[in-house]
mmCIF file as gemmi writes it, N, C-alpha and C atoms, coordinates in Angstrom:
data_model
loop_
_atom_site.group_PDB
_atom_site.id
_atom_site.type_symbol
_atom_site.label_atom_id
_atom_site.label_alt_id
_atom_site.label_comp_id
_atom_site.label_asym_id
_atom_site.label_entity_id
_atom_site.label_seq_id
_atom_site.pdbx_PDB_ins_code
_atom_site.Cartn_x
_atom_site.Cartn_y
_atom_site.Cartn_z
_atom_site.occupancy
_atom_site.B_iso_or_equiv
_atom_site.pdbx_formal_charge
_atom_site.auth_seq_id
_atom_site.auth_asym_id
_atom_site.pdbx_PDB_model_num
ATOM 1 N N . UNK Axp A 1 ? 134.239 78.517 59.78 1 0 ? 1 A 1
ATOM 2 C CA . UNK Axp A 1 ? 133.626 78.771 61.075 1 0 ? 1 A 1
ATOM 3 C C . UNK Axp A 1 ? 132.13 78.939 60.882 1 0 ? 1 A 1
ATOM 4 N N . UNK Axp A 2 ? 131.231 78.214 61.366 1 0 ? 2 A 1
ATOM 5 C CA . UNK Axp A 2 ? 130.089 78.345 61.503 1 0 ? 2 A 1
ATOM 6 C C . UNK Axp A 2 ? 129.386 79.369 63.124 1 0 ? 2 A 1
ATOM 7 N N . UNK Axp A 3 ? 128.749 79.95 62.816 1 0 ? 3 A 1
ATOM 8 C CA . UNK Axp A 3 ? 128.344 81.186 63.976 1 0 ? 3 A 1
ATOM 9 C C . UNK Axp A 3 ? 127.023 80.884 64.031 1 0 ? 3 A 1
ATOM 10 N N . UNK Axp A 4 ? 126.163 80.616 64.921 1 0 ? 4 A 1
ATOM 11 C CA . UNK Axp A 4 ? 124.428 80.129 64.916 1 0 ? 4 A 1
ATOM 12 C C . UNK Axp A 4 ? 123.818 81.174 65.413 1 0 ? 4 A 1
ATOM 13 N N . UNK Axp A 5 ? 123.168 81.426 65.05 1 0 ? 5 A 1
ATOM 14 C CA . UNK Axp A 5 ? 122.036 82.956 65.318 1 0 ? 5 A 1
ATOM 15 C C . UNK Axp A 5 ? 121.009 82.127 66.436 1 0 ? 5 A 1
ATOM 16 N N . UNK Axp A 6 ? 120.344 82.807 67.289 1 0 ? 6 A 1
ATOM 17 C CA . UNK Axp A 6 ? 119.199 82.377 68.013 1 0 ? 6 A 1
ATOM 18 C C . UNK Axp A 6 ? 118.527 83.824 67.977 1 0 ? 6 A 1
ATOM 19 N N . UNK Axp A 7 ? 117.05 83.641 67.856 1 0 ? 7 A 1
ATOM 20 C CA . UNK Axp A 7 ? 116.437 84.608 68.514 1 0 ? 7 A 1
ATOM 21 C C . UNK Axp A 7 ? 116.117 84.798 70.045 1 0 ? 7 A 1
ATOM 22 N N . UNK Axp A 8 ? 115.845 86.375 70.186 1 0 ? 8 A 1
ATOM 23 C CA . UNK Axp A 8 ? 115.498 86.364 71.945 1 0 ? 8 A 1
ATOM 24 C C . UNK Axp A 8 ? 114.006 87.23 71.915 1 0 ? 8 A 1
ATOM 25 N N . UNK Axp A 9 ? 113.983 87.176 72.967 1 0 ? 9 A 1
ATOM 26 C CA . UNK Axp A 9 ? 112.351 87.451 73.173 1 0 ? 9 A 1
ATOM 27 C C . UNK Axp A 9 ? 112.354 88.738 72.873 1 0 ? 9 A 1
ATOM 28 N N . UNK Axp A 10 ? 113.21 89.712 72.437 1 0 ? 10 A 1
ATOM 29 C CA . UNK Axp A 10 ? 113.351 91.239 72.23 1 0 ? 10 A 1
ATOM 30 C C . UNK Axp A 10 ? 113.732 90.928 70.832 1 0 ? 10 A 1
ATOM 31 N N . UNK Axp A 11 ? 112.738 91.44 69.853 1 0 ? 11 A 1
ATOM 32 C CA . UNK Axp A 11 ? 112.933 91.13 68.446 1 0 ? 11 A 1
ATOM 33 C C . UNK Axp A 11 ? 114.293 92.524 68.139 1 0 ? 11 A 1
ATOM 34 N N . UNK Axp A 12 ? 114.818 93.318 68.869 1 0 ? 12 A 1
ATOM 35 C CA . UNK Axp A 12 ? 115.399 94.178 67.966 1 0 ? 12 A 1
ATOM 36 C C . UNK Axp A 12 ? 117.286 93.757 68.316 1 0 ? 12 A 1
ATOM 37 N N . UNK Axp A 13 ? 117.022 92.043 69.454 1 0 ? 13 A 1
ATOM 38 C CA . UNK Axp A 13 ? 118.259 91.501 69.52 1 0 ? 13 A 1
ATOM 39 C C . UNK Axp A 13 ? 118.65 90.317 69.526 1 0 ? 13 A 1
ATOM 40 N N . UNK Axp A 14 ? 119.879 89.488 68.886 1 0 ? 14 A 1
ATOM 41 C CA . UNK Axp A 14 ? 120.475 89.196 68.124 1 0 ? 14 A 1
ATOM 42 C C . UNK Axp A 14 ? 120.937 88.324 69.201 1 0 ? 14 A 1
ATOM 43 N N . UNK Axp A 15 ? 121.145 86.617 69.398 1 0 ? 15 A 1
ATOM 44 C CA . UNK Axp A 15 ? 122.03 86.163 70.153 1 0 ? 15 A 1
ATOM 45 C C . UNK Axp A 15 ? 123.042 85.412 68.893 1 0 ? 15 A 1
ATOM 46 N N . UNK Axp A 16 ? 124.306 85.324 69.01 1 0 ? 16 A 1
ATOM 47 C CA . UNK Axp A 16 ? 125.325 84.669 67.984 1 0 ? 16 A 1
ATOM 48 C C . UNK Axp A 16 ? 126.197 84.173 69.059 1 0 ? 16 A 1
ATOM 49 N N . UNK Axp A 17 ? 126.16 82.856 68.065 1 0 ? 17 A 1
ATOM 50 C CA . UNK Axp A 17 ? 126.966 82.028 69.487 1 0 ? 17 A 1
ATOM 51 C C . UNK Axp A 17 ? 127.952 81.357 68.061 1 0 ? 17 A 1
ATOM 52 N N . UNK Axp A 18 ? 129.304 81.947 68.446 1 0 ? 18 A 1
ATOM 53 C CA . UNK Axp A 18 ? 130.152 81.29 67.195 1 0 ? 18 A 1
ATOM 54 C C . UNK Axp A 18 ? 130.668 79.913 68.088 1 0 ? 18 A 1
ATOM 55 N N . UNK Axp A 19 ? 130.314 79.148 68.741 1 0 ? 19 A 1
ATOM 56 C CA . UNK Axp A 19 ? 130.754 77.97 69.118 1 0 ? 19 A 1
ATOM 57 C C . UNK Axp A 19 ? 132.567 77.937 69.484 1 0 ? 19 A 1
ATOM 58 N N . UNK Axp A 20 ? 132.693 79.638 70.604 1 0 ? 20 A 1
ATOM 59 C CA . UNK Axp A 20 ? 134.297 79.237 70.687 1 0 ? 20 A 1
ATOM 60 C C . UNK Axp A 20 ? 133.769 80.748 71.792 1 0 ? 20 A 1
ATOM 61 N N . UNK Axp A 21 ? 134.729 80.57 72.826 1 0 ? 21 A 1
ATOM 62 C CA . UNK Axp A 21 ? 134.768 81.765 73.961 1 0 ? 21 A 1
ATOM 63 C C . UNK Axp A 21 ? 134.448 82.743 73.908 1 0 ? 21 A 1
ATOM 64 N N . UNK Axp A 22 ? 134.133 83.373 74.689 1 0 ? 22 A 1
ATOM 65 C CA . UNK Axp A 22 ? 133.461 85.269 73.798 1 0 ? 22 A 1
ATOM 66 C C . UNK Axp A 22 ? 134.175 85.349 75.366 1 0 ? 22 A 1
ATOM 67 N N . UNK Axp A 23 ? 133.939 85.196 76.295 1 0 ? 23 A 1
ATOM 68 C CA . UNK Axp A 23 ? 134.826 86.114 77.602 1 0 ? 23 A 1
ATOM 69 C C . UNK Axp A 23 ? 134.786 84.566 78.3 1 0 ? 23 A 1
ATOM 70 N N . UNK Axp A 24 ? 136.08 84.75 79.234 1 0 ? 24 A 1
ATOM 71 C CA . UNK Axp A 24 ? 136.941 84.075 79.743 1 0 ? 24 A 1
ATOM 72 C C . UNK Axp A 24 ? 136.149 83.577 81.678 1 0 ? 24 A 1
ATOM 73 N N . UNK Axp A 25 ? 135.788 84.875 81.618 1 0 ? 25 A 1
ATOM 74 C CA . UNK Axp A 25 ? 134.49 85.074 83.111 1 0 ? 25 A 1
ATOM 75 C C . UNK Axp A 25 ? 133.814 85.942 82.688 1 0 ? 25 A 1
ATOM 76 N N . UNK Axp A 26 ? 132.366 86.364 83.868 1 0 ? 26 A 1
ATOM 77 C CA . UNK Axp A 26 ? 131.847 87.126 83.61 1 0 ? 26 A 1
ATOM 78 C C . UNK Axp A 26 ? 131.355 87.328 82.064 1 0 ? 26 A 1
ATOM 79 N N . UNK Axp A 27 ? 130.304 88.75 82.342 1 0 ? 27 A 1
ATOM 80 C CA . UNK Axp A 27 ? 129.72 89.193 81.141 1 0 ? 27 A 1
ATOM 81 C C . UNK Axp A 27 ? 130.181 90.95 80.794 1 0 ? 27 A 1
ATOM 82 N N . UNK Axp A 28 ? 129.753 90.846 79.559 1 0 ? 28 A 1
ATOM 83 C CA . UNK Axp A 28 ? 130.024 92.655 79.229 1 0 ? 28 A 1
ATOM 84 C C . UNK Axp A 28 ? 129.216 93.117 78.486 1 0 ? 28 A 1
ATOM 85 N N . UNK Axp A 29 ? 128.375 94.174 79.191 1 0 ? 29 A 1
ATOM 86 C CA . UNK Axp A 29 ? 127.31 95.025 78.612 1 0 ? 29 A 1
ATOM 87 C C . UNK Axp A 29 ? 128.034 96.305 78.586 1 0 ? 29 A 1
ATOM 88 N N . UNK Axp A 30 ? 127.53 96.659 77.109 1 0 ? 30 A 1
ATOM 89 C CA . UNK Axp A 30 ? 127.943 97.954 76.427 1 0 ? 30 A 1
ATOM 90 C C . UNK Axp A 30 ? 126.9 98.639 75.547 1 0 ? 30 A 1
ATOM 91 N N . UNK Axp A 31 ? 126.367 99.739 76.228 1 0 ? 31 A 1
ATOM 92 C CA . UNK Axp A 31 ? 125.082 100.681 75.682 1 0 ? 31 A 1
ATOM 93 C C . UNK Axp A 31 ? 125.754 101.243 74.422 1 0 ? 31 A 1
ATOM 94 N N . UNK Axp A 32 ? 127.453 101.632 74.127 1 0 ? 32 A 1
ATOM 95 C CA . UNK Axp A 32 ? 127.581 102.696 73.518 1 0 ? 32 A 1
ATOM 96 C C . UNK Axp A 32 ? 129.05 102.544 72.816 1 0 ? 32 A 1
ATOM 97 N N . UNK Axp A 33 ? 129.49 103.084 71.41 1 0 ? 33 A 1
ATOM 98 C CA . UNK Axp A 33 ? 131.006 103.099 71.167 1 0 ? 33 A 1
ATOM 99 C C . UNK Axp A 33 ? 132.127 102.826 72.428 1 0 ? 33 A 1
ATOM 100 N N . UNK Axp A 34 ? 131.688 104.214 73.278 1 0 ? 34 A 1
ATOM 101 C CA . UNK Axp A 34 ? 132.642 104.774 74.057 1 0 ? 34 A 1
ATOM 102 C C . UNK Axp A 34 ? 132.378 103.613 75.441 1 0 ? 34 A 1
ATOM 103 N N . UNK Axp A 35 ? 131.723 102.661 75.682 1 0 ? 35 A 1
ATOM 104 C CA . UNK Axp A 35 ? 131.719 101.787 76.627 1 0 ? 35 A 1
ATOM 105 C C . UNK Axp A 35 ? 132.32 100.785 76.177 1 0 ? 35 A 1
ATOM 106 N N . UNK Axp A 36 ? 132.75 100.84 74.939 1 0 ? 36 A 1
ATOM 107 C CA . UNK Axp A 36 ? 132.751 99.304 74.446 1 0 ? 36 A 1
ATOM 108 C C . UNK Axp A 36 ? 134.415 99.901 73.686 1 0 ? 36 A 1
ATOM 109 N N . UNK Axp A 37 ? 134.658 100.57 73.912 1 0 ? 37 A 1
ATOM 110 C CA . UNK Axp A 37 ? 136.347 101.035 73.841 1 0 ? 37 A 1
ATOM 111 C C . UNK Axp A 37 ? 137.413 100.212 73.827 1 0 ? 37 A 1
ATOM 112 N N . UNK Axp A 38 ? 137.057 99.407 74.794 1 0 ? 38 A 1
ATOM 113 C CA . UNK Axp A 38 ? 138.25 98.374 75.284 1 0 ? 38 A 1
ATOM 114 C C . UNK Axp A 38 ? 138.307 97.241 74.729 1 0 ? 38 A 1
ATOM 115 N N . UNK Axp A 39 ? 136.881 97.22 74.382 1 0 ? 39 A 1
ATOM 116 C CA . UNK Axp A 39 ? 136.371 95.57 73.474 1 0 ? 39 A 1
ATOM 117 C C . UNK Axp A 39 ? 136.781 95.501 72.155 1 0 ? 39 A 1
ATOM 118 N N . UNK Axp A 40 ? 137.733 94.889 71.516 1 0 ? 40 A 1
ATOM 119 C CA . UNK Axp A 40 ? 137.889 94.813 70.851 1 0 ? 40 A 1
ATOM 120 C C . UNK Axp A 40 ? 136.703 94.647 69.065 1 0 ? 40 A 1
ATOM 121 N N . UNK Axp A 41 ? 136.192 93.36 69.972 1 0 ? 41 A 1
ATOM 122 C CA . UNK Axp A 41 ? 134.804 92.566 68.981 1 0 ? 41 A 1
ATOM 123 C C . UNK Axp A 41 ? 133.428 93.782 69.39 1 0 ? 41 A 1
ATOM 124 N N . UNK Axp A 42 ? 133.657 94.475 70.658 1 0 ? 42 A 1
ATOM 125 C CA . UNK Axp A 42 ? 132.267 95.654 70.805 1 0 ? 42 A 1
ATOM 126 C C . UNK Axp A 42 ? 132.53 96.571 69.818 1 0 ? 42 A 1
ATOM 127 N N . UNK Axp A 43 ? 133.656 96.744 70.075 1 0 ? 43 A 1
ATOM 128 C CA . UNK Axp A 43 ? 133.512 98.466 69.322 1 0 ? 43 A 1
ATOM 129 C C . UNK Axp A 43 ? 133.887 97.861 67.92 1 0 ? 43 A 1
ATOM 130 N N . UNK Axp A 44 ? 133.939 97.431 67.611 1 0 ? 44 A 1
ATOM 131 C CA . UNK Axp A 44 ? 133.993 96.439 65.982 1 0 ? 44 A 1
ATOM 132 C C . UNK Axp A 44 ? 132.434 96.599 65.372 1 0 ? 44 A 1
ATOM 133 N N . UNK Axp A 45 ? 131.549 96.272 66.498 1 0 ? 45 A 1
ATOM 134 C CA . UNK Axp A 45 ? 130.566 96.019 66.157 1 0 ? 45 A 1
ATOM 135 C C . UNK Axp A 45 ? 129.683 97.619 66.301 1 0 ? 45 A 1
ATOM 136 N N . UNK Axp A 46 ? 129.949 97.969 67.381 1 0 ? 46 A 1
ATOM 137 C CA . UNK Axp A 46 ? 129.671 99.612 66.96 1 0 ? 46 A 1
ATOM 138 C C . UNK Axp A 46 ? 129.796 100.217 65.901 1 0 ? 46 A 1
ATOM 139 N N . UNK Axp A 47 ? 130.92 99.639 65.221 1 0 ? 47 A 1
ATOM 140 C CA . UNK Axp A 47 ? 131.2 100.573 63.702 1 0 ? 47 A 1
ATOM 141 C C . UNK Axp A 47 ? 129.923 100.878 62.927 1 0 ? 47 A 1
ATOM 142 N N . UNK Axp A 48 ? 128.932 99.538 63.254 1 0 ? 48 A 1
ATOM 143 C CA . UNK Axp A 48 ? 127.803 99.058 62.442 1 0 ? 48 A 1
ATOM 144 C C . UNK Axp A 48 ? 126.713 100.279 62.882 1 0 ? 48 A 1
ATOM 145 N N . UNK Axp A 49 ? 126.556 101.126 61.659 1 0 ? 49 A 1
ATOM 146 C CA . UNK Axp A 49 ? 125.474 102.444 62.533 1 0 ? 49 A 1
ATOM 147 C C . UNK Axp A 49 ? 123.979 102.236 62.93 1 0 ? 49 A 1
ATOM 148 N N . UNK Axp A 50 ? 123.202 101.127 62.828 1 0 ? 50 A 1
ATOM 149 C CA . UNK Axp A 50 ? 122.192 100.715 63.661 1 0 ? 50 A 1
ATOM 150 C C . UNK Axp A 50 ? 122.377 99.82 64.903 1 0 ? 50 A 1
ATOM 151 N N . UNK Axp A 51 ? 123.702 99.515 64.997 1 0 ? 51 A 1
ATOM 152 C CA . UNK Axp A 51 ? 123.884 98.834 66.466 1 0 ? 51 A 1
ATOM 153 C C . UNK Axp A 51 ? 123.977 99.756 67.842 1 0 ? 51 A 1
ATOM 154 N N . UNK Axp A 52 ? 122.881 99.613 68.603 1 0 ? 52 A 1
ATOM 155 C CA . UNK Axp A 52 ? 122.817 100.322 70.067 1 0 ? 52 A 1
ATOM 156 C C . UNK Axp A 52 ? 123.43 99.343 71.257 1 0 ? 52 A 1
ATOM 157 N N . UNK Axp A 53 ? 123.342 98.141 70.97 1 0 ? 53 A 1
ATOM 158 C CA . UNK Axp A 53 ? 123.496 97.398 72.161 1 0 ? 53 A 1
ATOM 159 C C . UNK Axp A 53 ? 124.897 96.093 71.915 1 0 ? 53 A 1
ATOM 160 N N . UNK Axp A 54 ? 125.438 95.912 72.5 1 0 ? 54 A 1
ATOM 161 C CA . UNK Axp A 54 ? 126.501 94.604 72.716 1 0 ? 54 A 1
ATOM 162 C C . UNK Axp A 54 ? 126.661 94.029 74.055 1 0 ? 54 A 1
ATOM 163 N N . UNK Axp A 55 ? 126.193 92.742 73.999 1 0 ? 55 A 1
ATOM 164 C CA . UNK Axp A 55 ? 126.439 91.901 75.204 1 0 ? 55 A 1
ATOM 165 C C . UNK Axp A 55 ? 127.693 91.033 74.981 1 0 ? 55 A 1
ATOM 166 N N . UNK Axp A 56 ? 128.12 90.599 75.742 1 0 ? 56 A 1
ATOM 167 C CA . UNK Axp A 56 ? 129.025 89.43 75.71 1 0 ? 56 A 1
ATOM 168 C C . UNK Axp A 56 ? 129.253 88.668 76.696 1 0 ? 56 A 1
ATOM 169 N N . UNK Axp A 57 ? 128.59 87.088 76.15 1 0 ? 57 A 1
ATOM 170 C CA . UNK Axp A 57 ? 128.422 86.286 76.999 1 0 ? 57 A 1
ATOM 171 C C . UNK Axp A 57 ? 129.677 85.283 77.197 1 0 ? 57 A 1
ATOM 172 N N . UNK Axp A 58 ? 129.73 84.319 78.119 1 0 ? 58 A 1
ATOM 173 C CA . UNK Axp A 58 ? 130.907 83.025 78.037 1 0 ? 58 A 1
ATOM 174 C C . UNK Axp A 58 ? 130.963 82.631 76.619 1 0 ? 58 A 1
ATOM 175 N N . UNK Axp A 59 ? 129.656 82.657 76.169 1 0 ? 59 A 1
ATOM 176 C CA . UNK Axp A 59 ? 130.095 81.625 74.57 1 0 ? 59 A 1
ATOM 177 C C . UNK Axp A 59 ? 129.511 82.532 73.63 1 0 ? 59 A 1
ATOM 178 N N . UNK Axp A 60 ? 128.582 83.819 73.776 1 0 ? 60 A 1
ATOM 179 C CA . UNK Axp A 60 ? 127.732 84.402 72.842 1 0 ? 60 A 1
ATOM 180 C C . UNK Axp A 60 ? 127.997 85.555 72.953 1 0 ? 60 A 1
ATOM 181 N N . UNK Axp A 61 ? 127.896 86.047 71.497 1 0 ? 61 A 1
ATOM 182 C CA . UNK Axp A 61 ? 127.42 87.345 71.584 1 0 ? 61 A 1
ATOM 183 C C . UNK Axp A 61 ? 125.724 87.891 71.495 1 0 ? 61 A 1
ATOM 184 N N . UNK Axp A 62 ? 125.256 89.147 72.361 1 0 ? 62 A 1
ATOM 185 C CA . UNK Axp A 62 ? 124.032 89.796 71.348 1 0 ? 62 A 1
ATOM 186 C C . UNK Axp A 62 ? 124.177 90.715 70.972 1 0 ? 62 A 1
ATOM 187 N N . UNK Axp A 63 ? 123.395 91.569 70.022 1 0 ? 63 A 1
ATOM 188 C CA . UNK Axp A 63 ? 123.961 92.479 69.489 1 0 ? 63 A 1
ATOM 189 C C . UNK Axp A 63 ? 122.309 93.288 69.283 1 0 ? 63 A 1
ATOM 190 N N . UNK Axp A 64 ? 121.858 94.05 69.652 1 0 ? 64 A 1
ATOM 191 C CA . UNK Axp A 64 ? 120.837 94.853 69.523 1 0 ? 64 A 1
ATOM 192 C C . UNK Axp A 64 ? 120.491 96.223 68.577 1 0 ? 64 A 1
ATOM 193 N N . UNK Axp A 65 ? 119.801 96.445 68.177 1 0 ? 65 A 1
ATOM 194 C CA . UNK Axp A 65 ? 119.623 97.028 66.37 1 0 ? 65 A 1
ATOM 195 C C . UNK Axp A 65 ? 118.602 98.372 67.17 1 0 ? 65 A 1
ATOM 196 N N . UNK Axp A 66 ? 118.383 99.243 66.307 1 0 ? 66 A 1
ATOM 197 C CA . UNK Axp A 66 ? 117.523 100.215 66.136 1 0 ? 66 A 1
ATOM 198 C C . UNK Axp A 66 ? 116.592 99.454 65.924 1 0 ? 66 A 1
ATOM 199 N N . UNK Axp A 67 ? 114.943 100.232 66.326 1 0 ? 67 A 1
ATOM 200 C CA . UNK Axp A 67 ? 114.245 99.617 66.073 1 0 ? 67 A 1
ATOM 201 C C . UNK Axp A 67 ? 113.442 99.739 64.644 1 0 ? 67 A 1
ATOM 202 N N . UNK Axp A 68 ? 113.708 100.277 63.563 1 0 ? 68 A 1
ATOM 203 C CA . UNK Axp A 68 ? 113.345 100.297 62.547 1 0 ? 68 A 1
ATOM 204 C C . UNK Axp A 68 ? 114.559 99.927 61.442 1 0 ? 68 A 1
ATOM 205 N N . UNK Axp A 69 ? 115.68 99.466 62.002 1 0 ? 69 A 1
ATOM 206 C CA . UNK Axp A 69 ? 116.834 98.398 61.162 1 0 ? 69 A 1
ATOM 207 C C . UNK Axp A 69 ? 116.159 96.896 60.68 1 0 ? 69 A 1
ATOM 208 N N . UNK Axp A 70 ? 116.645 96.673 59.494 1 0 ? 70 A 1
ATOM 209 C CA . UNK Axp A 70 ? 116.131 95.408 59.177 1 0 ? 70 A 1
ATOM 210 C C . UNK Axp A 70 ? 117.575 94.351 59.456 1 0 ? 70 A 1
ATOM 211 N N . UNK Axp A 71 ? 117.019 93.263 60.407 1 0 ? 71 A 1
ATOM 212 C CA . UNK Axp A 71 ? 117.817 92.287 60.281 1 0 ? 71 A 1
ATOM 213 C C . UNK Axp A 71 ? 117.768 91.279 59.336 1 0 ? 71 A 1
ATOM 214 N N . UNK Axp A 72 ? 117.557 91.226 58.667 1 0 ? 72 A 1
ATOM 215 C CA . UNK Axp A 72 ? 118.004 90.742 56.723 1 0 ? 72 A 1
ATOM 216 C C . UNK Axp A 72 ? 119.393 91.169 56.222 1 0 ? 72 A 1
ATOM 217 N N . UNK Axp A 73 ? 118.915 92.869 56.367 1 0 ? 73 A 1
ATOM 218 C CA . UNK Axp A 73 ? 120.384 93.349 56.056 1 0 ? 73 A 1
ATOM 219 C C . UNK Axp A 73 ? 122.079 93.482 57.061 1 0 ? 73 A 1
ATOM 220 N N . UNK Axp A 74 ? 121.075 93.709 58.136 1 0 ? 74 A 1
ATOM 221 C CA . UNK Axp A 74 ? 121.954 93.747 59.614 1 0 ? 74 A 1
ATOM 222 C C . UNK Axp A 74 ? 123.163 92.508 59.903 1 0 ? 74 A 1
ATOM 223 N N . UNK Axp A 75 ? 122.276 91.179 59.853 1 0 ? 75 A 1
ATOM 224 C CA . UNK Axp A 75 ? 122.84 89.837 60.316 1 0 ? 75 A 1
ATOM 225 C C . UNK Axp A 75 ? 124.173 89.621 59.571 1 0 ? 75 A 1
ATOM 226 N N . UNK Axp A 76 ? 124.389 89.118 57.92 1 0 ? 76 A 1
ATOM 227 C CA . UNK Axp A 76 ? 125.124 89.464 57.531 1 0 ? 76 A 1
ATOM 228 C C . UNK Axp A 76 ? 126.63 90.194 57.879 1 0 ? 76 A 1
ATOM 229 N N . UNK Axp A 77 ? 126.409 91.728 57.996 1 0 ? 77 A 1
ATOM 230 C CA . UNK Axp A 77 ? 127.454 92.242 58.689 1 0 ? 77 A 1
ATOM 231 C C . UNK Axp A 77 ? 127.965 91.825 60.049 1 0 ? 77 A 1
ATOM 232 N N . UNK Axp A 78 ? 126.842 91.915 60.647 1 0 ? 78 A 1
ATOM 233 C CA . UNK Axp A 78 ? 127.528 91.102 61.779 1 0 ? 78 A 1
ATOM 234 C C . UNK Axp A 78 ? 127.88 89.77 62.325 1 0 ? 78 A 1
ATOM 235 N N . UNK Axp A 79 ? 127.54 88.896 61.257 1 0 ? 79 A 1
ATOM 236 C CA . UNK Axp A 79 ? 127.908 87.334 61.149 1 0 ? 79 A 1
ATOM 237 C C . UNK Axp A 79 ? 129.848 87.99 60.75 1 0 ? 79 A 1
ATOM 238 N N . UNK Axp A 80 ? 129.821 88.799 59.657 1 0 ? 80 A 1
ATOM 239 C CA . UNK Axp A 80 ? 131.047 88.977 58.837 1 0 ? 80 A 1
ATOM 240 C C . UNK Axp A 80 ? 132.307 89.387 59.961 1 0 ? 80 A 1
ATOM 241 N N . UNK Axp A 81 ? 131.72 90.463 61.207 1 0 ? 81 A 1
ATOM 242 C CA . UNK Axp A 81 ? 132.515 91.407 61.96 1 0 ? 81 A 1
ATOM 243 C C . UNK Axp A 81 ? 133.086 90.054 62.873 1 0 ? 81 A 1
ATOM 244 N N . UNK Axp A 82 ? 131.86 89.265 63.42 1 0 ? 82 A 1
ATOM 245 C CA . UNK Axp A 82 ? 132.192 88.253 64.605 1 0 ? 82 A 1
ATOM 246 C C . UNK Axp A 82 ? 133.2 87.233 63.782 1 0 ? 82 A 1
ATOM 247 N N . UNK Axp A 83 ? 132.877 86.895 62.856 1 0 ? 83 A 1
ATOM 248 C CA . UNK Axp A 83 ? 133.738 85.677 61.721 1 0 ? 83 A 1
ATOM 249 C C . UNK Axp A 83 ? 135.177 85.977 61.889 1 0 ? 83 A 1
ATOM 250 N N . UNK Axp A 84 ? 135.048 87.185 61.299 1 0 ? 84 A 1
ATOM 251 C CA . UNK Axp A 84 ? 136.668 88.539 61.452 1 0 ? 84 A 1
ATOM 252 C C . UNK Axp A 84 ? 137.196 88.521 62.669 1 0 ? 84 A 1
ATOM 253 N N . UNK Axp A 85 ? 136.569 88.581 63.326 1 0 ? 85 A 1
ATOM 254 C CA . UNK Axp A 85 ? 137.615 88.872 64.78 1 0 ? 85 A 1
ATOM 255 C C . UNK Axp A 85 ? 138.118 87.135 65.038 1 0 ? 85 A 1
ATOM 256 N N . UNK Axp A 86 ? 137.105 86.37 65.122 1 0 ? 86 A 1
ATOM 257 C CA . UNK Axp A 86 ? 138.301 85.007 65.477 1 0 ? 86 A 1
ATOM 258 C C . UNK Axp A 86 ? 138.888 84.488 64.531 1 0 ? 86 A 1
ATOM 259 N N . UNK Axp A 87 ? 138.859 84.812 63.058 1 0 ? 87 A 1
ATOM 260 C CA . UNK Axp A 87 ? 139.544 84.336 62.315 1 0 ? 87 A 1
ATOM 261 C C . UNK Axp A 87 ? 140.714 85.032 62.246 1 0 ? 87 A 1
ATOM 262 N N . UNK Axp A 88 ? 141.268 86.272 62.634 1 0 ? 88 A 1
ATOM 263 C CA . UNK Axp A 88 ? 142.392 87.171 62.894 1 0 ? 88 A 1
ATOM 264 C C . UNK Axp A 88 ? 143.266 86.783 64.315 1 0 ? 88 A 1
């Protein structure tokens, strides 16, 4: 599975578009663990302790960092978490 990173005009977030559905309609914004409860792939990604933000688009995810997290180290894990969930 290949997953393509884009940047967005907010350097501290993350668009990943694994080239396969992320939601069925609609979108889902989640500030927090406890919003993102239900989400399987959110609160997955919450685990990650510099992640503040999760979007989820028709085909993408973003994923938004602290602002003194390095995405060098960040991307990685969360290439690994998104990989994990559709490969399961």
């Amino acid at each position: 599975m290949f997953i393509q990173t884009e940047v967005t005009p907010n350097p501290a977030t993350v668009k990943f578009v694994p080239g396969q559905a992320v939601m069925p309609s609609g979108t889902a914004d989640f500030r927090s663990a406890e919003e993102a409860a239900h989400s399987i792939l959110a609160a997955r990604l919450f685990q990650v302790e510099d992640v503040v933000g999760v979007f989820l688009g028709s085909d993408f995810v973003s994923v938004t960092k602290v602002d003194d997290a390095d995405w060098q180290l960040l991307k990685p894990v969360v290439l690994g978490i998104i990989m994990e969930h559709y490969v399961s």
